[in-house]
Each structure stands twice: as C-alpha cells, then as structure tokens.
Amino acid sequence: MSAHRKRIKLEDILALERFTRANLINSFTGFKSANLVGTVNEAGETNLALFSSAVHLGANPPFVGLIQRPVSVPRHTYNNILDTGYFTLNHVHKDWIKAAHQTSAKFEETESEFETCGFTPEYSNLHPAPYVKESLVRAGLEFIEAVPIRVNKTILIVGRIIEIEVPEEILSKDGFLDLEAAGTATISGLDSYHETQQLGRFQYARPGEEVEEIL
Amino acid sequence: MSAHRKRIKLEDILALERFTRANLINSFTGFKSANLVGTVNEAGETNLALFSSAVHLGANPPFVGLIQRPVSVPRHTYNNILDTGYFTLNHVHKDWIKAAHQTSAKFEETESEFETCGFTPEYSNLHPAPYVKESLVRAGLEFIEAVPIRVNKTILIVGRIIEIEVPEEILSKDGFLDLEAAGTATISGLDSYHETQQLGRFQYARPGEEVEEIL
C-alpha cells in the first residue's frame, strides 16, 4: 500500500453524488458491530432491523447506545422501543449475513422481518422484546433515554442490559467473550460483511512498561 | 458451537468482579473500530489516545461521534478538543496494534504518546490537530458539540469531518473504502485486536427482492 494519500476536503465531500458520499462516510469510521435489533409494537407485531451503530457506553451498570437516524419517516424500531420500553440486540453470524442484510429493506409495519427474512422469534420471561433464535450472542435491554443530537437530528438511544445470553464456550474466565469463535460478523461501510482473525490480546497498558500479550 | 446459552442477568453482571464485568460488557456490543485520536493543547503538547467508540452519525454533512468516559479524572484528549476545537482520527493498522494499545496507558500530560509509543506527528494546513504519519486512513474533524449522556455522565463528542485522507487504491468508484486492503484492524472487548476477511458486499435491500452481491 503506497503512503500517498488522496485528500478529500469537506467541500469535495459535500459535492459528491449522494450514494457515493454515503458509502465514503459510512466506510470512514472503521469496522462496525453487526446487530439485529428485535422489537415488538403494542399490537404484538414483531420487527427486526440491522444496526451497525451499537456502541459501549459503560459497564457498571451496563449501558449500550444505538444511533437512530432522523425520525422524519416512520421508524418502526424506534417507535416500538418508545412504546414498549424494551429491545434486544442479536449478533449477526457470518453464515447468515445475506438474510440479516435483507432486514434493512423498507418493509411495511404489518410485515415482520422475522418471517420475511427467515428468522425465528424467541422470548424471555423478563421483557416482551423478541430475540433472534438463530443468534448465538444476544442481550435484552431496557430503554433508558433518547438523547437528541441537535446538529443533524439523529438520536442516541440508551439502553440498560437486563440479561446477556452467550454460549458458555465463548465466555472466558476473565469475562472476555470470544466473538470470533461465535462467528460474529463485522460490517464496513453500508453493505460489506467480514469475518475476523485474532491477532492478539494485550494486557492493560502502563507507562514505561512493555505491552505483554495475554495468552 | 452449541446453541445452549448461559444466561447472565443484570444482578449477576452487577455482582461480577470489576475487571470481569468490564471485559464482558465491553465485549458484548461486537467488533469495534480502532482509531488513534490526535490532539494538541494550547501549549503545543501533542496527545494520542486509542478510541474504539467512533460511530457514524451522518454523511451529509459528515459527522462522527466519540464516546468520552466521565471526566472525573483529567482527560487530555477531551480537554484538548475543547481548547483547540479540532481532533484527528487515524485508523490503527494491523502491523502496529501493540504500539497503538500502549497509547492507552496513563501518561502525564507533558509526555506525548507520539514520542513514547513511536508515532510521528504530521500536520495539515486546515487545522492544528496532529495526524499519525504511520496511519494510512485518517481524517481531521472540527468539534461541534459535547452531548451529555446523563444516566452515567459519559459524553458524546460530535465532530464534523473537514478532510479525509486515504490511499487512492482503497477508494472505490462508488465511494466505498476497502479498509481490509488498507490493513485497518478491529477491536473486540478492551484488548483484543483482529484483522478481517471480506465475506461479501450486498446491494441495497428491497422488499420482495433477493439480495444481490456487489462484485
């Protein structure tokens, strides 16, 4: 890879064709998490939507954020979260990325992405939001607050984890989850799916000390 | 991988030893972006810090968010962003993940992670924040707002991209960046680094149509 870089200034970015700009900016931030968000409305109709914006907000207590695009058009996931107070996060497995991607199509509210895209809803006794049976790593979350991001009318949805379900084989003694062993996919841009290969884990870094690998 | 999952409820999560809980919850969200954030203070002292929380907020205009932990202790990166109004994002390359991880040690403000961890600052004529010369994919951002997340005193730092620099070879005609070709790493948990292998790109999904691969 050459060290020569092309420079794209803000004015050039703003002048790009809409989908080219969306691909470029969505690619820029780096690799992203791949989660199906499961919700239900008050009529009991389930919804499933792909989000690549799940972000860690804190561990004690456990909070996760999701970026919601402006609600200028109906947003089934967001409405369901506000109406029922709960949602699930379900890791996308590398073997069914195509079906997961299909959930991003604009279906009618009465049409469930579970059925249309071939996923099976599964329920917990702790909350009403549907899990994806096919997903190995998943959590149920209670809606806490919707934080408005004024500059572009996006919203940070804040949820508190009320339960996590993971295969025992991927849970290390120190709490680390081996997501690679679980087959969790990662996304780049709007539409590119990747599997991973671990390079290494490193111990907590301290000034003046060489970083040691965790073996 | 067995479909039998271990269920960890909120009360169990809260009862975990602190570092075990941090590993578990930081692992849960999925694979994350790996960026070095470059800043400078008003005295001209540079700072470099690893963030795995960069999140796409919008493409038009291009906004990126970063999650800042509570500022109960000095946060050099955050203070520098507030003081100077600019920061850079520099993708972590898989060949120097150990040096990137070392920037997460708690250095004194007068000690620059550039020098200590072996990175070279490089400057733009558009803003004062230092880039990482060794990073192939990078951007300069203007600070827009600090959105408080009340529930746990974290902060969403919102930046507007003012320039992106990428090797020409990774920029597709449709705007997609081939981050895998650029060697960009991804992070899971607090300390695990991974490279990726692309499984495929899929076209924009539409109801009732089979998802087609982009070749």
Short mmCIF file of C-alpha atoms in Angstrom, two decimals:
data_model
loop_
_atom_site.label_atom_id
_atom_site.label_comp_id
_atom_site.label_asym_id
_atom_site.label_seq_id
_atom_site.Cartn_x
_atom_site.Cartn_y
_atom_site.Cartn_z
CA MET A 1 0.00 0.00 0.00
CA SER A 2 1.50 3.36 -1.02
CA ALA A 3 1.82 6.09 1.60
CA HIS A 4 0.50 8.60 -0.94
CA ARG A 5 -2.97 9.62 0.14
CA LYS A 6 -5.76 11.29 -1.76
CA ARG A 7 -7.10 14.30 0.14
CA ILE A 8 -10.86 14.82 0.09
CA LYS A 9 -11.89 18.13 1.64
CA LEU A 10 -15.30 18.90 3.15
CA GLU A 11 -16.35 20.88 0.06
CA ASP A 12 -15.47 17.87 -2.14
CA ILE A 13 -17.39 15.53 0.19
CA LEU A 14 -20.45 17.79 0.04
CA ALA A 15 -20.23 17.89 -3.78
CA LEU A 16 -20.24 14.07 -4.14
CA GLU A 17 -23.23 12.21 -5.53
CA ARG A 18 -25.46 11.21 -2.61
CA PHE A 19 -24.78 7.45 -2.57
CA THR A 20 -21.05 7.91 -3.19
CA ARG A 21 -20.90 10.24 -0.20
CA ALA A 22 -22.90 7.80 1.93
CA ASN A 23 -20.52 4.95 1.04
CA LEU A 24 -17.42 7.06 1.73
CA ILE A 25 -18.51 8.49 5.09
CA ASN A 26 -20.07 5.26 6.32
CA SER A 27 -16.80 3.48 5.44
CA PHE A 28 -14.57 6.02 7.10
CA THR A 29 -15.16 5.32 10.79
CA GLY A 30 -13.78 1.75 10.55
CA PHE A 31 -15.15 -1.72 11.24
CA LYS A 32 -18.50 -1.79 12.98
CA SER A 33 -20.63 -4.12 15.06
CA ALA A 34 -23.40 -6.09 13.33
CA ASN A 35 -26.56 -6.48 15.40
CA LEU A 36 -30.18 -7.28 14.65
CA VAL A 37 -32.42 -5.19 16.90
CA GLY A 38 -35.61 -7.03 17.88
CA THR A 39 -38.72 -5.14 18.98
CA VAL A 40 -42.50 -5.56 19.15
CA ASN A 41 -45.31 -2.99 18.89
CA GLU A 42 -48.36 -2.74 21.16
CA ALA A 43 -50.36 -4.87 18.72
CA GLY A 44 -47.81 -7.68 19.15
CA GLU A 45 -46.28 -7.27 15.68
CA THR A 46 -42.54 -8.01 15.75
CA ASN A 47 -39.83 -6.05 13.97
CA LEU A 48 -36.19 -6.81 13.21
CA ALA A 49 -33.67 -4.27 11.93
CA LEU A 50 -29.95 -4.28 11.21
CA PHE A 51 -27.88 -1.73 13.17
CA SER A 52 -24.14 -1.20 12.80
CA SER A 53 -24.05 1.59 15.38
CA ALA A 54 -24.24 -0.24 18.73
CA VAL A 55 -21.70 1.44 21.00
CA HIS A 56 -20.46 0.69 24.52
CA LEU A 57 -21.47 3.42 26.98
CA GLY A 58 -20.49 1.89 30.30
CA ALA A 59 -20.11 -1.37 32.20
CA ASN A 60 -21.34 -0.54 35.71
CA PRO A 61 -24.25 -0.51 35.25
CA PRO A 62 -24.14 -1.93 31.71
CA PHE A 63 -25.32 0.64 29.12
CA VAL A 64 -25.32 0.39 25.32
CA GLY A 65 -26.12 3.13 22.79
CA LEU A 66 -27.65 2.92 19.30
CA ILE A 67 -27.71 5.74 16.77
CA GLN A 68 -31.18 6.34 15.34
CA ARG A 69 -31.46 8.29 12.07
CA PRO A 70 -33.80 11.31 11.99
CA VAL A 71 -37.42 10.30 12.51
CA SER A 72 -38.73 12.28 9.53
CA VAL A 73 -40.17 8.99 8.17
CA PRO A 74 -41.73 6.21 10.30
CA ARG A 75 -39.08 4.28 12.22
CA HIS A 76 -40.62 1.04 13.40
CA THR A 77 -37.76 0.05 15.69
CA TYR A 78 -37.63 3.40 17.45
CA ASN A 79 -41.41 3.65 17.84
CA ASN A 80 -41.55 0.13 19.27
CA ILE A 81 -38.78 0.92 21.76
CA LEU A 82 -40.62 4.03 22.93
CA ASP A 83 -43.97 2.18 23.10
CA THR A 84 -42.88 -0.97 24.93
CA GLY A 85 -39.65 0.13 26.66
CA TYR A 86 -37.51 -2.84 25.57
CA PHE A 87 -35.36 -4.12 22.72
CA THR A 88 -32.95 -6.96 22.03
CA LEU A 89 -29.51 -6.99 20.40
CA ASN A 90 -28.65 -10.16 18.47
CA HIS A 91 -25.21 -10.65 16.93
CA VAL A 92 -25.17 -11.31 13.19
CA HIS A 93 -23.48 -14.64 12.45
CA LYS A 94 -21.22 -14.85 9.40
CA ASP A 95 -23.29 -17.75 7.98
CA TRP A 96 -26.45 -15.64 7.55
CA ILE A 97 -25.23 -12.15 6.62
CA LYS A 98 -27.42 -12.10 3.47
CA ALA A 99 -30.62 -12.68 5.45
CA ALA A 100 -29.50 -10.09 8.02
CA HIS A 101 -28.85 -7.55 5.24
CA GLN A 102 -32.35 -8.18 3.83
CA THR A 103 -33.90 -6.87 7.10
CA SER A 104 -32.71 -3.39 6.04
CA ALA A 105 -35.31 -3.26 3.23
CA LYS A 106 -38.26 -0.93 3.84
CA PHE A 107 -41.00 -3.38 4.80
CA GLU A 108 -44.50 -2.32 5.87
CA GLU A 109 -45.13 -2.19 9.62
CA THR A 110 -47.53 -5.15 9.39
CA GLU A 111 -44.86 -7.29 7.70
CA SER A 112 -42.39 -8.83 10.16
CA GLU A 113 -38.76 -9.12 9.08
CA PHE A 114 -38.61 -12.27 11.23
CA GLU A 115 -40.90 -14.13 8.86
CA THR A 116 -39.88 -12.39 5.63
CA CYS A 117 -36.14 -12.85 6.17
CA GLY A 118 -36.27 -16.30 7.76
CA PHE A 119 -35.62 -15.69 11.45
CA THR A 120 -37.42 -17.20 14.44
CA PRO A 121 -38.63 -15.05 17.35
CA GLU A 122 -37.90 -16.35 20.85
CA TYR A 123 -38.99 -14.78 24.15
CA SER A 124 -37.69 -14.21 27.67
CA ASN A 125 -39.69 -14.09 30.89
CA LEU A 126 -38.07 -10.73 31.75
CA HIS A 127 -39.31 -8.50 28.92
CA PRO A 128 -41.54 -8.52 25.80
CA ALA A 129 -38.94 -7.88 23.05
CA PRO A 130 -38.27 -10.80 20.68
CA TYR A 131 -34.86 -12.45 20.41
CA VAL A 132 -33.49 -14.00 17.23
CA LYS A 133 -33.34 -17.75 17.91
CA GLU A 134 -30.60 -18.18 15.28
CA SER A 135 -28.29 -15.67 17.02
CA LEU A 136 -25.75 -17.12 19.46
CA VAL A 137 -24.84 -13.91 21.33
CA ARG A 138 -27.66 -11.66 22.45
CA ALA A 139 -28.99 -9.37 25.15
CA GLY A 140 -32.25 -7.84 26.32
CA LEU A 141 -32.21 -4.13 27.09
CA GLU A 142 -34.48 -1.72 28.89
CA PHE A 143 -34.90 1.67 27.22
CA ILE A 144 -33.45 4.44 29.42
CA GLU A 145 -33.40 7.65 27.39
CA ALA A 146 -33.36 9.14 23.90
CA VAL A 147 -30.58 11.72 23.70
CA PRO A 148 -31.12 14.23 20.86
CA ILE A 149 -28.06 15.09 18.74
CA ARG A 150 -29.18 18.54 17.65
CA VAL A 151 -26.76 19.16 14.82
CA ASN A 152 -28.35 16.61 12.48
CA LYS A 153 -31.46 15.41 14.35
CA THR A 154 -30.12 11.92 14.98
CA ILE A 155 -30.87 10.33 18.34
CA LEU A 156 -28.73 8.28 20.72
CA ILE A 157 -30.95 5.53 22.11
CA VAL A 158 -29.60 4.49 25.53
CA GLY A 159 -30.43 1.02 26.86
CA ARG A 160 -29.52 -0.83 30.05
CA ILE A 161 -28.68 -4.52 29.64
CA ILE A 162 -31.03 -6.64 31.74
CA GLU A 163 -29.71 -10.01 30.57
CA ILE A 164 -27.00 -11.39 28.30
CA GLU A 165 -27.11 -14.85 26.73
CA VAL A 166 -23.95 -16.37 25.30
CA PRO A 167 -22.66 -19.88 24.54
CA GLU A 168 -20.60 -20.99 27.56
CA GLU A 169 -17.68 -21.95 25.31
CA ILE A 170 -17.02 -18.32 24.34
CA LEU A 171 -17.06 -16.89 27.89
CA SER A 172 -13.51 -16.64 29.27
CA LYS A 173 -12.75 -16.70 32.99
CA ASP A 174 -11.83 -13.01 32.83
CA GLY A 175 -15.18 -12.08 31.26
CA PHE A 176 -13.89 -11.66 27.69
CA LEU A 177 -16.22 -13.04 25.01
CA ASP A 178 -14.57 -14.83 22.08
CA LEU A 179 -16.85 -13.36 19.43
CA GLU A 180 -14.68 -14.79 16.68
CA ALA A 181 -15.37 -18.32 17.94
CA ALA A 182 -19.06 -17.41 17.99
CA GLY A 183 -18.86 -16.46 14.30
CA THR A 184 -19.94 -12.85 14.87
CA ALA A 185 -19.56 -10.77 11.70
CA THR A 186 -18.32 -7.19 11.38
CA ILE A 187 -19.51 -4.55 8.90
CA SER A 188 -17.68 -1.87 6.95
CA GLY A 189 -19.47 0.85 5.05
CA LEU A 190 -23.15 0.28 4.35
CA ASP A 191 -23.01 -3.18 2.85
CA SER A 192 -19.71 -5.03 3.35
CA TYR A 193 -19.54 -8.00 5.73
CA HIS A 194 -16.36 -9.52 7.14
CA GLU A 195 -15.20 -12.34 9.37
CA THR A 196 -12.20 -11.82 11.65
CA GLN A 197 -8.92 -13.43 12.65
CA GLN A 198 -7.49 -12.59 16.04
CA LEU A 199 -4.04 -11.00 16.07
CA GLY A 200 -3.71 -10.98 19.86
CA ARG A 201 -4.91 -9.72 23.21
CA PHE A 202 -2.76 -7.30 25.18
CA GLN A 203 -2.58 -6.64 28.91
CA TYR A 204 -3.61 -3.35 30.49
CA ALA A 205 -1.05 -0.79 29.31
CA ARG A 206 1.12 1.08 31.83
CA PRO A 207 3.60 3.93 31.20
CA GLY A 208 7.18 2.71 30.84
CA GLU A 209 6.22 -0.96 30.66
CA GLU A 210 6.31 -3.09 27.52
CA VAL A 211 2.84 -4.29 26.48
CA GLU A 212 2.53 -8.04 27.18
CA GLU A 213 0.35 -10.41 25.23
CA ILE A 214 -2.47 -12.30 27.02
CA LEU A 215 -2.01 -15.94 26.07
CA MET B 1 -20.86 -24.05 18.65
CA SER B 2 -23.71 -25.31 20.83
CA ALA B 3 -27.00 -23.44 20.82
CA HIS B 4 -27.11 -23.75 24.60
CA ARG B 5 -26.54 -20.30 26.05
CA LYS B 6 -25.53 -19.23 29.54
CA ARG B 7 -27.89 -16.55 30.84
CA ILE B 8 -26.30 -13.71 32.81
CA LYS B 9 -28.88 -11.43 34.40
CA LEU B 10 -28.33 -7.79 35.39
CA GLU B 11 -27.95 -8.72 39.08
CA ASP B 12 -25.25 -11.26 38.13
CA ILE B 13 -23.49 -8.67 35.96
CA LEU B 14 -23.52 -6.14 38.81
CA ALA B 15 -22.10 -8.78 41.19
CA LEU B 16 -19.10 -9.59 38.95
CA GLU B 17 -15.58 -8.54 39.88
CA ARG B 18 -14.93 -5.12 38.31
CA PHE B 19 -12.50 -6.16 35.55
CA THR B 20 -14.50 -9.28 34.68
CA ARG B 21 -17.60 -7.09 34.24
CA ALA B 22 -15.62 -4.58 32.15
CA ASN B 23 -14.36 -7.36 29.86
CA LEU B 24 -17.83 -8.90 29.48
CA ILE B 25 -19.74 -5.70 28.76
CA ASN B 26 -17.04 -4.22 26.53
CA SER B 27 -17.05 -7.50 24.56
CA PHE B 28 -20.79 -7.70 24.21
CA THR B 29 -21.52 -4.95 21.67
CA GLY B 30 -19.48 -6.68 18.94
CA PHE B 31 -16.47 -5.73 16.82
CA LYS B 32 -15.43 -2.10 17.08
CA SER B 33 -13.45 0.47 15.15
CA ALA B 34 -9.83 1.13 16.12
CA ASN B 35 -8.77 4.76 15.90
CA LEU B 36 -5.99 6.83 17.37
CA VAL B 37 -7.33 10.28 18.25
CA GLY B 38 -4.72 13.02 17.78
CA THR B 39 -4.98 16.34 19.63
CA VAL B 40 -2.80 19.19 20.85
CA ASN B 41 -3.14 21.50 23.86
CA GLU B 42 -2.70 25.28 23.88
CA ALA B 43 0.95 24.87 24.88
CA GLY B 44 1.53 22.84 21.71
CA GLU B 45 1.90 19.49 23.51
CA THR B 46 0.51 16.65 21.41
CA ASN B 47 -1.63 13.77 22.66
CA LEU B 48 -2.61 10.46 21.12
CA ALA B 49 -5.27 8.12 22.52
CA LEU B 50 -6.89 4.89 21.39
CA PHE B 51 -10.68 5.00 20.95
CA SER B 52 -12.86 2.05 19.94
CA SER B 53 -16.07 4.09 20.10
CA ALA B 54 -16.03 6.12 16.86
CA VAL B 55 -19.55 5.96 15.46
CA HIS B 56 -21.11 7.22 12.21
CA LEU B 57 -23.66 9.98 12.87
CA GLY B 58 -24.42 11.19 9.37
CA ALA B 59 -23.00 11.65 5.88
CA ASN B 60 -24.45 14.99 4.72
CA PRO B 61 -22.77 16.84 6.27
CA PRO B 62 -20.30 14.24 7.54
CA PHE B 63 -20.50 13.81 11.33
CA VAL B 64 -18.71 11.32 13.57
CA GLY B 65 -19.27 10.66 17.29
CA LEU B 66 -16.85 9.51 20.00
CA ILE B 67 -17.85 8.33 23.46
CA GLN B 68 -15.91 10.08 26.21
CA ARG B 69 -15.83 8.44 29.66
CA PRO B 70 -16.83 10.59 32.66
CA VAL B 71 -14.41 13.46 33.20
CA SER B 72 -13.96 12.81 36.93
CA VAL B 73 -10.20 12.48 36.25
CA PRO B 74 -8.20 14.62 33.76
CA ARG B 75 -8.96 13.61 30.16
CA HIS B 76 -6.23 15.05 27.96
CA THR B 77 -7.95 14.26 24.67
CA TYR B 78 -11.26 15.81 25.70
CA ASN B 79 -9.64 18.91 27.21
CA ASN B 80 -7.56 19.43 24.07
CA ILE B 81 -10.63 19.10 21.84
CA LEU B 82 -12.48 21.70 23.91
CA ASP B 83 -9.45 24.02 24.00
CA THR B 84 -8.44 23.92 20.34
CA GLY B 85 -11.65 22.81 18.60
CA TYR B 86 -10.09 20.07 16.46
CA PHE B 87 -9.05 16.42 16.53
CA THR B 88 -7.90 13.75 14.09
CA LEU B 89 -8.97 10.12 13.64
CA ASN B 90 -6.25 7.76 12.44
CA HIS B 91 -7.01 4.12 11.65
CA VAL B 92 -4.97 1.57 13.57
CA HIS B 93 -3.04 -0.67 11.15
CA LYS B 94 -2.77 -4.36 11.99
CA ASP B 95 1.05 -4.19 11.87
CA TRP B 96 1.30 -1.80 14.85
CA ILE B 97 -1.53 -2.78 17.18
CA LYS B 98 0.88 -3.19 20.13
CA ALA B 99 2.14 0.40 19.85
CA ALA B 100 -1.44 1.61 19.44
CA HIS B 101 -2.51 -0.30 22.58
CA GLN B 102 0.36 1.29 24.53
CA THR B 103 -1.19 4.77 23.97
CA SER B 104 -3.94 3.70 26.38
CA ALA B 105 -1.51 3.83 29.35
CA LYS B 106 -1.97 6.76 31.73
CA PHE B 107 0.85 9.06 30.69
CA GLU B 108 1.43 12.54 32.17
CA GLU B 109 0.08 15.46 30.14
CA THR B 110 3.63 16.66 29.38
CA GLU B 111 4.54 13.25 27.93
CA SER B 112 3.37 12.78 24.33
CA GLU B 113 2.16 9.34 23.30
CA PHE B 114 3.53 10.14 19.83
CA GLU B 115 7.10 10.04 21.08
CA THR B 116 6.64 7.44 23.81
CA CYS B 117 4.82 4.93 21.60
CA GLY B 118 6.80 5.55 18.42
CA PHE B 119 4.44 7.56 16.21
CA THR B 120 5.24 10.63 14.10
CA PRO B 121 3.03 13.74 14.17
CA GLU B 122 2.15 15.28 10.81
CA TYR B 123 0.16 18.47 10.23
CA SER B 124 -2.41 19.87 7.82
CA ASN B 125 -2.83 23.48 6.70
CA LEU B 126 -6.53 23.32 7.65
CA HIS B 127 -6.36 22.74 11.41
CA PRO B 128 -3.88 22.37 14.32
CA ALA B 129 -4.55 18.74 15.36
CA PRO B 130 -1.72 16.26 14.69
CA TYR B 131 -2.15 13.30 12.35
CA VAL B 132 -0.36 9.98 12.76
CA LYS B 133 2.06 9.76 9.84
CA GLU B 134 2.07 5.94 10.05
CA SER B 135 -1.72 5.73 9.61
CA LEU B 136 -2.98 5.21 6.06
CA VAL B 137 -6.63 6.21 6.59
CA ARG B 138 -7.30 9.39 8.54
CA ALA B 139 -9.46 12.48 8.88
CA GLY B 140 -9.41 15.90 10.51
CA LEU B 141 -12.52 16.91 12.42
CA GLU B 142 -13.92 20.14 13.81
CA PHE B 143 -15.51 19.87 17.25
CA ILE B 144 -19.24 20.63 17.06
CA GLU B 145 -20.81 19.75 20.39
CA ALA B 146 -20.46 17.68 23.55
CA VAL B 147 -23.74 15.87 24.19
CA PRO B 148 -24.14 14.80 27.84
CA ILE B 149 -25.47 11.27 28.45
CA ARG B 150 -26.98 11.91 31.85
CA VAL B 151 -27.51 8.37 33.03
CA ASN B 152 -23.80 7.66 33.52
CA LYS B 153 -22.08 11.01 32.88
CA THR B 154 -20.45 9.89 29.64
CA ILE B 155 -20.29 12.40 26.79
CA LEU B 156 -20.89 12.03 23.06
CA ILE B 157 -18.27 14.18 21.32
CA VAL B 158 -19.64 15.24 17.91
CA GLY B 159 -17.18 16.21 15.17
CA ARG B 160 -17.62 17.32 11.58
CA ILE B 161 -15.13 15.89 9.08
CA ILE B 162 -13.22 18.70 7.36
CA GLU B 163 -10.90 16.46 5.35
CA ILE B 164 -10.32 12.75 4.74
CA GLU B 165 -7.03 11.29 3.53
CA VAL B 166 -6.93 7.77 2.10
CA PRO B 167 -4.66 5.80 -0.26
CA GLU B 168 -6.18 6.06 -3.75
CA GLU B 169 -6.04 2.27 -4.18
CA ILE B 170 -8.68 1.70 -1.48
CA LEU B 171 -11.21 4.25 -2.77
CA SER B 172 -13.82 2.54 -4.97
CA LYS B 173 -15.72 4.39 -7.68
CA ASP B 174 -18.88 4.16 -5.57
CA GLY B 175 -17.18 5.78 -2.56
CA PHE B 176 -16.65 2.54 -0.57
CA LEU B 177 -13.29 2.33 1.20
CA ASP B 178 -11.57 -1.08 1.18
CA LEU B 179 -10.38 -0.88 4.80
CA GLU B 180 -9.28 -4.50 4.68
CA ALA B 181 -6.83 -3.69 1.86
CA ALA B 182 -5.61 -0.76 3.99
CA GLY B 183 -4.86 -3.19 6.86
CA THR B 184 -7.24 -1.46 9.30
CA ALA B 185 -7.65 -3.51 12.50
CA THR B 186 -10.82 -4.10 14.51
CA ILE B 187 -11.12 -4.43 18.29
CA SER B 188 -13.24 -6.67 20.49
CA GLY B 189 -13.54 -6.16 24.21
CA LEU B 190 -10.92 -3.95 25.82
CA ASP B 191 -7.78 -5.55 24.48
CA SER B 192 -8.33 -7.95 21.57
CA TYR B 193 -7.20 -6.98 18.06
CA HIS B 194 -8.31 -8.67 14.84
CA GLU B 195 -7.76 -8.50 11.11
CA THR B 196 -10.66 -9.16 8.74
CA GLN B 197 -11.58 -11.21 5.68
CA GLN B 198 -14.37 -9.93 3.49
CA LEU B 199 -17.35 -12.25 3.04
CA GLY B 200 -19.16 -10.04 0.53
CA ARG B 201 -20.87 -6.77 -0.27
CA PHE B 202 -24.61 -6.72 -0.85
CA GLN B 203 -26.76 -4.32 -2.86
CA TYR B 204 -29.36 -2.03 -1.28
CA ALA B 205 -32.10 -4.32 0.05
CA ARG B 206 -35.68 -4.02 -1.24
CA PRO B 207 -38.82 -5.86 -0.04
CA GLY B 208 -39.62 -8.94 -2.13
CA GLU B 209 -36.30 -8.90 -3.99
CA GLU B 210 -33.44 -11.33 -3.41
CA VAL B 211 -30.30 -9.58 -2.09
CA GLU B 212 -27.64 -9.46 -4.83
CA GLU B 213 -23.92 -9.45 -4.21
CA ILE B 214 -21.82 -6.47 -5.39
CA LEU B 215 -18.93 -7.98 -7.34
#
